[in-house]
């Protein structure tokens, strides 16, 4: 009598424990017959950076992951301002519609999102101090992962969730290159009590602009206030030294880039607590023609798959959407990666293509033909939604997936 042997589980190795990796692990923990290991290079899972925006698209995927109710802290950002940073003139005030909204848009601390995701990770899923050094394609036998500590592992599917400087991507897409965009970002958190005397509008989330810089202020909950300041320098001149990510810098260094601003803004920058500023040099890379490689044994999620350097301020949401879609595709096809990965690719790649196209559109070349300071800042208004951007900020990945499944017809399993 023939004995039915159980199908061995699909061994999935996720590289990276950012929002993309954690969301992928949560989504896959609900997929039948999958064995998940998440390898993270850090000794402790700790988010660098200050605040993060959670809008409708990100809430949608957090709901699908079952994580939304664990994210309880943050500042509602119903009102968003754009201001002239030199004159203090109000350029734009956006009031978000509240009707029928289950979760308010919020600005929260990055650590809060991470803690909410971690609370849903199954025990013994994450291995820390595991920095992926290289990978070997074993053909039918899977992928061999080599870590910097000299250990190794084998997986049937490797999910590259290792961020913009992805080793997984660089191993499988050997020609891929990221470049400094010219934008440097400095971020810090400080108690609101330290700055609340400065300006009546500092309590409202908003951007204060000059033509080549902006300063973003927002409450992030728990009495903390965030400053995220950006400056653009010609990358042709400044690229060589720009490799920093989360590097401590002193107050004077940050302040030196924002001397044109209102005195109250300069004072706010100077009130950051010592040793709390972190510098981030923004890198970006071109669109990939596929988000999978090595004969359906590698898939990329999050920043590894679309090196856009936070261009839409929603990259954590995109990363989590990727992880959720990948898990649905595997479940749809009983973990057959040859069918699941092309479907994942078909759903997510055009979405990223649309983002690249949006960023390359001629209308975005702000300031061309405009000479005055005030006119240039008027062209820089950031609306974080509205203005035809619902395809990003209102994206309902669950509905997108339902449509995909409907389109598969009877052959889709
Ligand atoms: C200035 C700025 C502001 C932003 N604001 C927002 C916002 O408001 N809202 C939002 O949704 N998004 C925002 N983003 C984007 C968001 O931060 C990223 O898109 C998001 O963190 C991507 O998640 P990820 O999991 O793909 O990668 P990451 O968060 O970069 O995580 C990658 C993980 O992989 C690990 N890793 C890397 N290499 C290895 C290796 N070799 N071996 C093992 N582990 C490795 C890293 O330690 C890290 O933990 C912003 C980005 C920037 C730059």
Coordinates of C-alpha atoms and ligand atoms in Angstrom, one line a residue:
X1 CA 0.0 0.0 0.0
X2 CA 1.4 3.4 -1.0
X3 CA 1.9 5.8 1.9
X4 CA 1.2 9.5 1.3
X5 CA 4.3 11.4 2.4
X6 CA 3.5 14.8 3.8
X7 CA 4.8 17.7 1.7
X8 CA 7.8 19.2 3.4
X9 CA 7.3 22.8 4.5
X10 CA 8.6 25.6 2.3
X11 CA 11.7 27.0 4.0
X12 CA 11.6 30.8 3.8
X13 CA 14.5 32.9 4.9
X14 CA 13.6 36.6 5.3
X15 CA 16.7 38.9 5.4
X16 CA 16.1 42.0 7.4
X17 CA 13.8 42.9 10.3
X18 CA 12.5 46.3 9.2
X19 CA 8.8 46.9 8.6
X20 CA 9.0 44.8 5.3
X21 CA 10.7 41.8 6.9
X22 CA 8.5 41.8 10.0
X23 CA 5.3 42.1 8.0
X24 CA 6.4 39.3 5.7
X25 CA 7.0 37.1 8.7
X26 CA 3.6 37.8 10.2
X27 CA 1.8 37.2 7.0
X28 CA 3.7 34.0 6.3
X29 CA 3.1 32.7 9.8
X30 CA -0.6 32.4 8.7
X31 CA 0.3 30.6 5.4
X32 CA 0.0 26.8 5.7
X33 CA 3.1 24.6 5.6
X34 CA 5.7 27.4 5.6
X35 CA 8.7 27.5 7.9
X36 CA 9.9 31.1 8.4
X37 CA 13.2 32.3 9.7
X38 CA 14.0 36.0 9.8
X39 CA 17.7 37.0 9.9
X40 CA 18.6 40.5 11.1
X41 CA 22.1 41.9 11.3
X42 CA 21.5 44.1 14.3
X43 CA 22.2 42.9 17.9
X44 CA 19.0 44.4 19.1
X45 CA 16.0 45.3 16.8
X46 CA 16.1 49.0 17.1
X47 CA 14.6 51.5 14.6
X48 CA 16.8 54.4 13.7
X49 CA 15.0 57.6 12.8
X50 CA 12.4 59.5 14.6
X51 CA 8.8 59.6 13.4
X52 CA 6.8 57.8 10.8
X53 CA 3.4 58.7 9.1
X54 CA 0.7 56.1 9.1
X55 CA -2.0 56.9 6.6
X56 CA -5.0 55.0 5.2
X57 CA -2.9 52.8 3.0
X58 CA -0.7 51.7 5.8
X59 CA -3.6 51.2 8.2
X60 CA -5.2 49.0 5.6
X61 CA -2.3 46.6 5.5
X62 CA -1.9 46.7 9.3
X63 CA -5.5 45.6 9.6
X64 CA -4.9 42.7 7.2
X65 CA -1.8 41.7 9.2
X66 CA -3.9 41.8 12.4
X67 CA -1.5 44.5 13.8
X68 CA -3.6 47.7 13.7
X69 CA -5.0 47.4 17.2
X70 CA -1.5 47.0 18.6
X71 CA -0.5 50.5 17.3
X72 CA -2.1 52.7 20.0
X73 CA 0.2 55.7 20.2
X74 CA 0.6 58.6 17.9
X75 CA -0.5 62.1 17.0
X76 CA -3.5 62.5 14.7
X77 CA -2.5 64.5 11.6
X78 CA -5.9 65.7 10.4
X79 CA -4.4 69.2 9.7
X80 CA -1.2 69.6 7.7
X81 CA 0.5 72.9 6.9
X82 CA 2.9 74.1 4.3
X83 CA 4.6 77.4 5.3
X84 CA 7.2 79.7 3.8
X85 CA 10.1 79.1 6.1
X86 CA 11.6 82.5 5.7
X87 CA 8.5 84.8 5.9
X88 CA 6.2 82.5 7.9
X89 CA 3.4 82.9 5.2
X90 CA 0.9 80.1 5.2
X91 CA 1.1 78.5 1.7
X92 CA -1.4 75.7 2.1
X93 CA -3.5 74.1 4.9
X94 CA -4.9 70.6 4.3
X95 CA -7.8 69.3 6.4
X96 CA -8.3 65.6 5.9
X97 CA -11.8 64.3 5.7
X98 CA -12.9 62.5 8.9
X99 CA -16.1 60.9 7.8
X100 CA -16.1 57.1 7.7
X101 CA -12.4 56.9 8.8
X102 CA -11.7 54.1 11.2
X103 CA -8.1 55.0 12.0
X104 CA -7.0 58.6 12.0
X105 CA -3.9 59.4 10.0
X106 CA -1.1 59.6 12.6
X107 CA 2.5 60.5 13.0
X108 CA 4.1 58.2 15.5
X109 CA 7.5 57.1 16.7
X110 CA 9.1 54.5 14.5
X111 CA 9.7 52.3 17.6
X112 CA 6.0 52.1 18.2
X113 CA 5.3 50.7 14.7
X114 CA 8.2 48.2 15.2
X115 CA 6.9 47.2 18.7
X116 CA 3.4 46.6 17.3
X117 CA 4.8 44.4 14.5
X118 CA 7.1 42.5 16.9
X119 CA 4.2 41.7 19.2
X120 CA 2.8 39.5 16.4
X121 CA 5.9 37.6 15.5
X122 CA 5.9 34.0 16.6
X123 CA 8.6 33.0 19.1
X124 CA 11.9 31.7 17.7
X125 CA 11.3 33.3 14.3
X126 CA 14.0 36.0 14.5
X127 CA 17.7 35.4 14.7
X128 CA 19.7 38.5 15.6
X129 CA 23.4 39.2 14.8
X130 CA 23.0 37.5 11.5
X131 CA 24.4 39.7 8.8
X132 CA 24.0 38.1 5.4
X133 CA 27.4 38.2 3.6
X134 CA 26.7 36.2 0.5
X135 CA 24.4 33.6 -1.1
X136 CA 25.0 30.6 -3.3
X137 CA 22.4 29.3 -5.8
X138 CA 22.1 25.5 -5.2
X139 CA 19.7 25.0 -8.1
X140 CA 16.9 22.6 -7.1
X141 CA 18.3 22.3 -3.5
X142 CA 17.6 26.0 -2.8
X143 CA 19.8 28.9 -1.7
X144 CA 22.7 28.7 0.7
X145 CA 23.0 31.7 3.0
X146 CA 26.3 32.7 4.5
X147 CA 26.4 35.0 7.4
X148 CA 29.3 37.2 8.6
X149 CA 29.6 35.2 11.8
X150 CA 30.6 32.2 9.8
X151 CA 27.3 30.3 10.1
X152 CA 25.1 29.3 7.2
X153 CA 21.5 28.2 6.4
X154 CA 19.6 26.8 3.4
X155 CA 16.2 28.1 2.2
X156 CA 13.9 27.3 -0.6
X157 CA 12.9 30.9 -0.9
X158 CA 14.9 34.0 0.2
X159 CA 12.9 37.2 0.8
X160 CA 15.2 40.2 0.5
X161 CA 13.8 42.7 3.1
X162 CA 17.2 44.1 3.8
X163 CA 16.5 47.7 2.8
X164 CA 17.9 50.1 0.3
X165 CA 21.5 48.7 0.6
X166 CA 20.2 45.2 0.1
X167 CA 22.8 42.4 -0.1
X168 CA 20.2 40.0 -1.5
X169 CA 19.4 42.4 -4.4
X170 CA 23.1 43.2 -5.0
X171 CA 23.9 39.5 -5.2
X172 CA 21.2 38.5 -7.6
X173 CA 21.1 41.8 -9.6
X174 CA 24.8 42.3 -9.9
X175 CA 24.6 45.4 -12.1
X176 CA 22.3 47.3 -9.7
X177 CA 23.6 50.6 -8.3
X178 CA 22.2 53.2 -6.0
X179 CA 23.3 56.8 -6.1
X180 CA 23.2 59.7 -3.7
X181 CA 20.2 61.9 -4.6
X182 CA 21.7 65.1 -3.2
X183 CA 19.2 65.1 -0.3
X184 CA 20.4 64.9 3.3
X185 CA 17.9 64.5 6.2
X186 CA 18.5 65.2 9.8
X187 CA 16.1 63.9 12.4
X188 CA 15.5 64.2 16.1
X189 CA 12.9 63.9 18.8
X190 CA 12.6 66.3 21.7
X191 CA 10.0 67.1 24.4
X192 CA 7.3 69.4 23.1
X193 CA 7.7 71.4 26.4
X194 CA 11.1 72.5 25.2
X195 CA 9.7 74.3 22.2
X196 CA 6.0 75.1 22.8
X197 CA 6.8 78.7 23.6
X198 CA 8.2 79.4 20.1
X199 CA 5.4 79.7 17.5
X200 CA 1.7 79.1 17.6
X201 CA 1.9 76.9 14.4
X202 CA 4.6 74.6 15.7
X203 CA 1.9 72.4 17.3
X204 CA 0.4 71.6 13.9
X205 CA 2.1 69.0 11.7
X206 CA 3.7 70.9 8.8
X207 CA 6.5 71.6 6.4
X208 CA 8.4 74.9 6.4
X209 CA 10.1 75.6 3.1
X210 CA 12.9 77.3 1.4
X211 CA 13.6 76.5 -2.3
X212 CA 16.1 73.8 -1.6
X213 CA 15.4 72.8 2.0
X214 CA 12.5 72.1 4.3
X215 CA 11.9 71.6 8.0
X216 CA 9.1 69.3 9.1
X217 CA 7.6 69.6 12.6
X218 CA 5.1 67.2 14.2
X219 CA 3.9 65.9 17.5
X220 CA 4.5 62.1 17.6
X221 CA 2.6 61.3 20.8
X222 CA 3.7 60.8 24.4
X223 CA 4.7 64.5 24.7
X224 CA 7.4 64.2 22.1
X225 CA 7.9 66.4 19.1
X226 CA 9.8 65.6 15.9
X227 CA 12.0 67.6 13.7
X228 CA 12.9 66.2 10.3
X229 CA 15.0 68.7 8.3
X230 CA 16.1 68.2 4.6
X231 CA 18.6 70.0 2.5
X232 CA 19.5 69.4 -1.2
X233 CA 23.0 69.8 -2.5
X234 CA 24.3 69.1 -6.0
X235 CA 25.1 65.4 -5.8
X236 CA 27.9 65.9 -8.4
X237 CA 29.7 67.9 -5.9
X238 CA 28.8 66.3 -2.6
X239 CA 28.3 62.6 -3.5
X240 CA 31.8 61.3 -2.3
X241 CA 31.2 61.9 1.4
X242 CA 27.6 60.9 1.4
X243 CA 27.4 57.4 2.8
X244 CA 25.9 58.2 6.2
X245 CA 22.7 56.6 7.6
X246 CA 21.7 57.4 11.1
X247 CA 25.1 59.0 11.9
X248 CA 25.2 61.2 15.0
X249 CA 25.9 64.9 14.2
X250 CA 26.0 67.9 16.4
X251 CA 23.5 70.8 16.6
X252 CA 25.8 73.4 15.0
X253 CA 26.2 71.1 11.9
X254 CA 22.4 70.9 11.4
X255 CA 21.8 74.5 12.1
X256 CA 24.4 75.6 9.5
X257 CA 22.1 74.3 6.7
X258 CA 19.0 76.3 7.8
X259 CA 20.3 79.8 8.4
X260 CA 17.7 81.4 6.1
X261 CA 14.8 80.4 8.3
X262 CA 12.7 82.4 10.7
X263 CA 14.5 82.9 14.1
X264 CA 11.9 80.7 15.9
X265 CA 12.7 77.8 13.6
X266 CA 16.4 78.2 14.1
X267 CA 15.8 78.3 17.8
X268 CA 13.8 75.1 17.6
X269 CA 16.7 73.4 15.8
X270 CA 19.1 74.6 18.4
X271 CA 17.0 73.2 21.3
X272 CA 17.5 69.6 20.2
X273 CA 19.0 67.7 23.1
X274 CA 22.8 67.1 22.7
X275 CA 23.8 64.1 20.7
X276 CA 20.2 63.4 19.4
X277 CA 20.5 64.6 15.8
X278 CA 21.0 61.8 13.3
X279 CA 22.0 62.3 9.6
X280 CA 20.6 60.3 6.7
X281 CA 22.0 60.6 3.2
X282 CA 19.2 59.7 0.7
X283 CA 20.2 57.2 -2.0
X284 CA 18.0 56.0 -4.8
X285 CA 18.3 53.4 -7.6
X286 CA 16.5 52.6 -10.8
X287 CA 13.4 50.5 -11.3
X288 CA 13.9 46.7 -11.5
X289 CA 12.4 44.8 -14.4
X290 CA 11.4 42.0 -12.0
X291 CA 11.1 41.6 -8.2
X292 CA 12.1 38.0 -8.3
X293 CA 15.3 36.1 -9.4
X294 CA 17.3 32.9 -9.4
X295 CA 14.5 30.8 -10.9
X296 CA 11.8 31.8 -8.3
X297 CA 14.0 31.4 -5.3
X298 CA 14.4 35.1 -4.5
X299 CA 11.8 37.8 -4.0
X300 CA 12.4 41.4 -2.9
X301 CA 10.2 43.4 -0.7
X302 CA 10.2 47.0 0.6
X303 CA 13.1 49.3 0.0
X304 CA 15.2 46.5 -1.5
X305 CA 12.8 46.2 -4.3
X306 CA 12.3 49.9 -5.1
X307 CA 15.1 52.1 -4.0
X308 CA 13.1 55.3 -3.8
X309 CA 14.6 56.7 -0.6
X310 CA 11.4 57.6 1.2
X311 CA 10.1 59.6 -1.8
X312 CA 6.5 59.3 -0.9
X313 CA 6.8 59.2 2.8
X314 CA 5.0 55.9 2.9
X315 CA 7.7 53.3 2.2
X316 CA 7.0 51.3 5.4
X317 CA 3.4 50.9 4.1
X318 CA 4.7 49.7 0.7
X319 CA 7.1 47.3 2.4
X320 CA 4.3 45.8 4.5
X321 CA 2.0 45.6 1.5
X322 CA 4.7 43.6 -0.4
X323 CA 5.0 41.1 2.4
X324 CA 1.3 40.6 2.7
X325 CA 0.9 40.1 -1.1
X326 CA 3.8 37.7 -1.2
X327 CA 2.2 35.5 1.5
X328 CA -1.3 35.6 -0.2
X329 CA 0.3 34.6 -3.5
X330 CA 2.1 31.6 -1.8
X331 CA -1.1 30.6 -0.1
X332 CA -3.0 30.9 -3.4
X333 CA -0.7 28.4 -5.1
X334 CA 0.0 26.0 -2.3
X335 CA 3.5 27.4 -1.9
X336 CA 4.4 26.7 -5.5
X337 CA 7.0 29.5 -5.9
X338 CA 7.0 29.1 -9.7
X339 CA 3.4 30.3 -9.8
X340 CA 3.3 32.5 -6.7
X341 CA 6.4 34.7 -7.4
X342 CA 5.2 35.7 -10.9
X343 CA 1.9 36.7 -9.5
X344 CA 3.5 38.7 -6.7
X345 CA 5.7 40.4 -9.3
X346 CA 2.7 41.1 -11.5
X347 CA 0.8 42.8 -8.6
X348 CA 3.6 44.9 -7.2
X349 CA 6.0 45.7 -10.0
X350 CA 3.5 47.9 -12.0
X351 CA 2.7 49.7 -8.7
X352 CA 6.4 50.7 -8.3
X353 CA 6.6 51.5 -12.0
X354 CA 3.9 54.0 -11.5
X355 CA 5.9 55.6 -8.7
X356 CA 9.0 55.9 -10.8
X357 CA 7.0 57.4 -13.6
X358 CA 5.4 59.9 -11.2
X359 CA 8.8 61.0 -9.9
X360 CA 10.1 61.4 -13.5
X361 CA 7.2 63.4 -14.7
X362 CA 8.3 66.8 -16.1
X363 CA 5.8 68.7 -13.9
X364 CA 7.9 67.6 -10.9
X365 CA 10.9 69.6 -12.1
X366 CA 9.9 72.4 -9.7
X367 CA 11.4 75.8 -9.9
X368 CA 12.4 75.6 -13.6
X369 CA 11.8 79.0 -15.1
X370 CA 10.9 80.5 -11.7
X371 CA 13.2 82.9 -10.1
X372 CA 11.8 84.3 -6.9
X373 CA 12.3 82.6 -3.5
X374 CA 8.6 82.9 -2.7
X375 CA 7.4 81.5 -6.0
X376 CA 9.8 78.6 -5.7
X377 CA 8.5 77.7 -2.3
X378 CA 4.9 77.9 -3.5
X379 CA 5.7 75.2 -6.0
X380 CA 7.0 72.9 -3.3
X381 CA 3.8 72.3 -1.4
X382 CA 3.6 68.7 0.0
X383 CA 0.0 67.5 0.4
X384 CA 0.5 63.9 1.6
X385 CA -2.6 62.8 -0.2
X386 CA -5.1 64.7 -2.3
X387 CA -3.9 66.0 -5.7
X388 CA -4.6 62.7 -7.5
X389 CA -2.4 60.7 -5.1
X390 CA -5.2 58.4 -3.8
X391 CA -3.5 55.5 -5.6
X392 CA -0.8 55.7 -3.0
X393 CA -2.3 57.2 0.2
X394 CA -5.7 55.5 0.0
X395 CA -4.5 52.2 -1.5
X396 CA -6.5 49.3 -0.2
X397 CA -4.2 46.3 -0.8
X398 CA -6.9 43.9 0.3
X399 CA -9.3 45.1 -2.4
X400 CA -6.4 45.1 -4.9
X401 CA -5.7 41.5 -4.1
X402 CA -9.4 40.5 -4.3
X403 CA -9.5 41.9 -7.8
X404 CA -6.4 39.9 -8.7
X405 CA -7.9 36.7 -7.4
X406 CA -11.2 37.3 -9.3
X407 CA -9.1 37.8 -12.4
X408 CA -7.4 34.4 -12.0
X409 CA -10.6 32.5 -12.7
X410 CA -10.7 28.8 -12.1
X411 CA -7.1 28.1 -13.1
X412 CA -5.8 30.3 -10.3
X413 CA -4.9 27.6 -7.7
Ligands
LIG1 C1 13.7 60.4 5.6 C2 12.7 59.3 5.4 C3 11.4 59.5 5.9 C4 10.5 58.5 5.8 N1 9.2 58.6 6.2 C5 8.3 57.6 6.1 C6 7.0 57.7 6.7 O1 6.6 58.7 7.2 N2 6.2 56.7 6.5 C7 6.6 55.5 5.9 O2 5.7 54.6 5.7 N3 7.8 55.4 5.4 C8 8.7 56.4 5.5 N4 10.0 56.3 5.0 C9 10.3 55.0 4.3 C10 10.6 53.9 5.2 O3 11.4 54.3 6.3 C11 11.2 52.8 4.5 O4 10.6 52.7 3.2 C12 11.0 51.5 5.2 O5 11.7 51.5 6.4 C13 11.4 50.3 4.4 O6 11.3 49.1 5.1 P1 12.2 47.9 4.8 O7 11.7 46.8 5.8 O8 12.1 47.6 3.3 O9 13.7 48.3 5.0 P2 14.4 48.9 6.3 O10 13.5 49.6 7.2 O11 15.6 49.6 5.8 O12 14.9 47.6 7.1 C14 15.9 46.8 6.6 C15 16.4 45.8 7.7 O13 17.4 44.9 7.1 C16 18.5 44.8 8.0 N5 19.6 44.4 7.1 C17 20.2 45.2 6.2 N6 21.2 44.5 5.6 C18 21.2 43.2 6.2 C19 22.0 42.1 6.0 N7 23.0 42.0 5.1 N8 21.8 41.0 6.8 C20 20.8 41.0 7.7 N9 20.0 42.1 7.9 C21 20.2 43.2 7.2 C22 18.6 46.2 8.6 O14 19.4 46.2 9.8 C23 17.2 46.6 8.8 O15 16.7 46.2 10.0 C24 10.9 57.3 5.1 C25 12.2 57.1 4.7 C26 13.1 58.1 4.8 C27 14.5 57.9 4.3

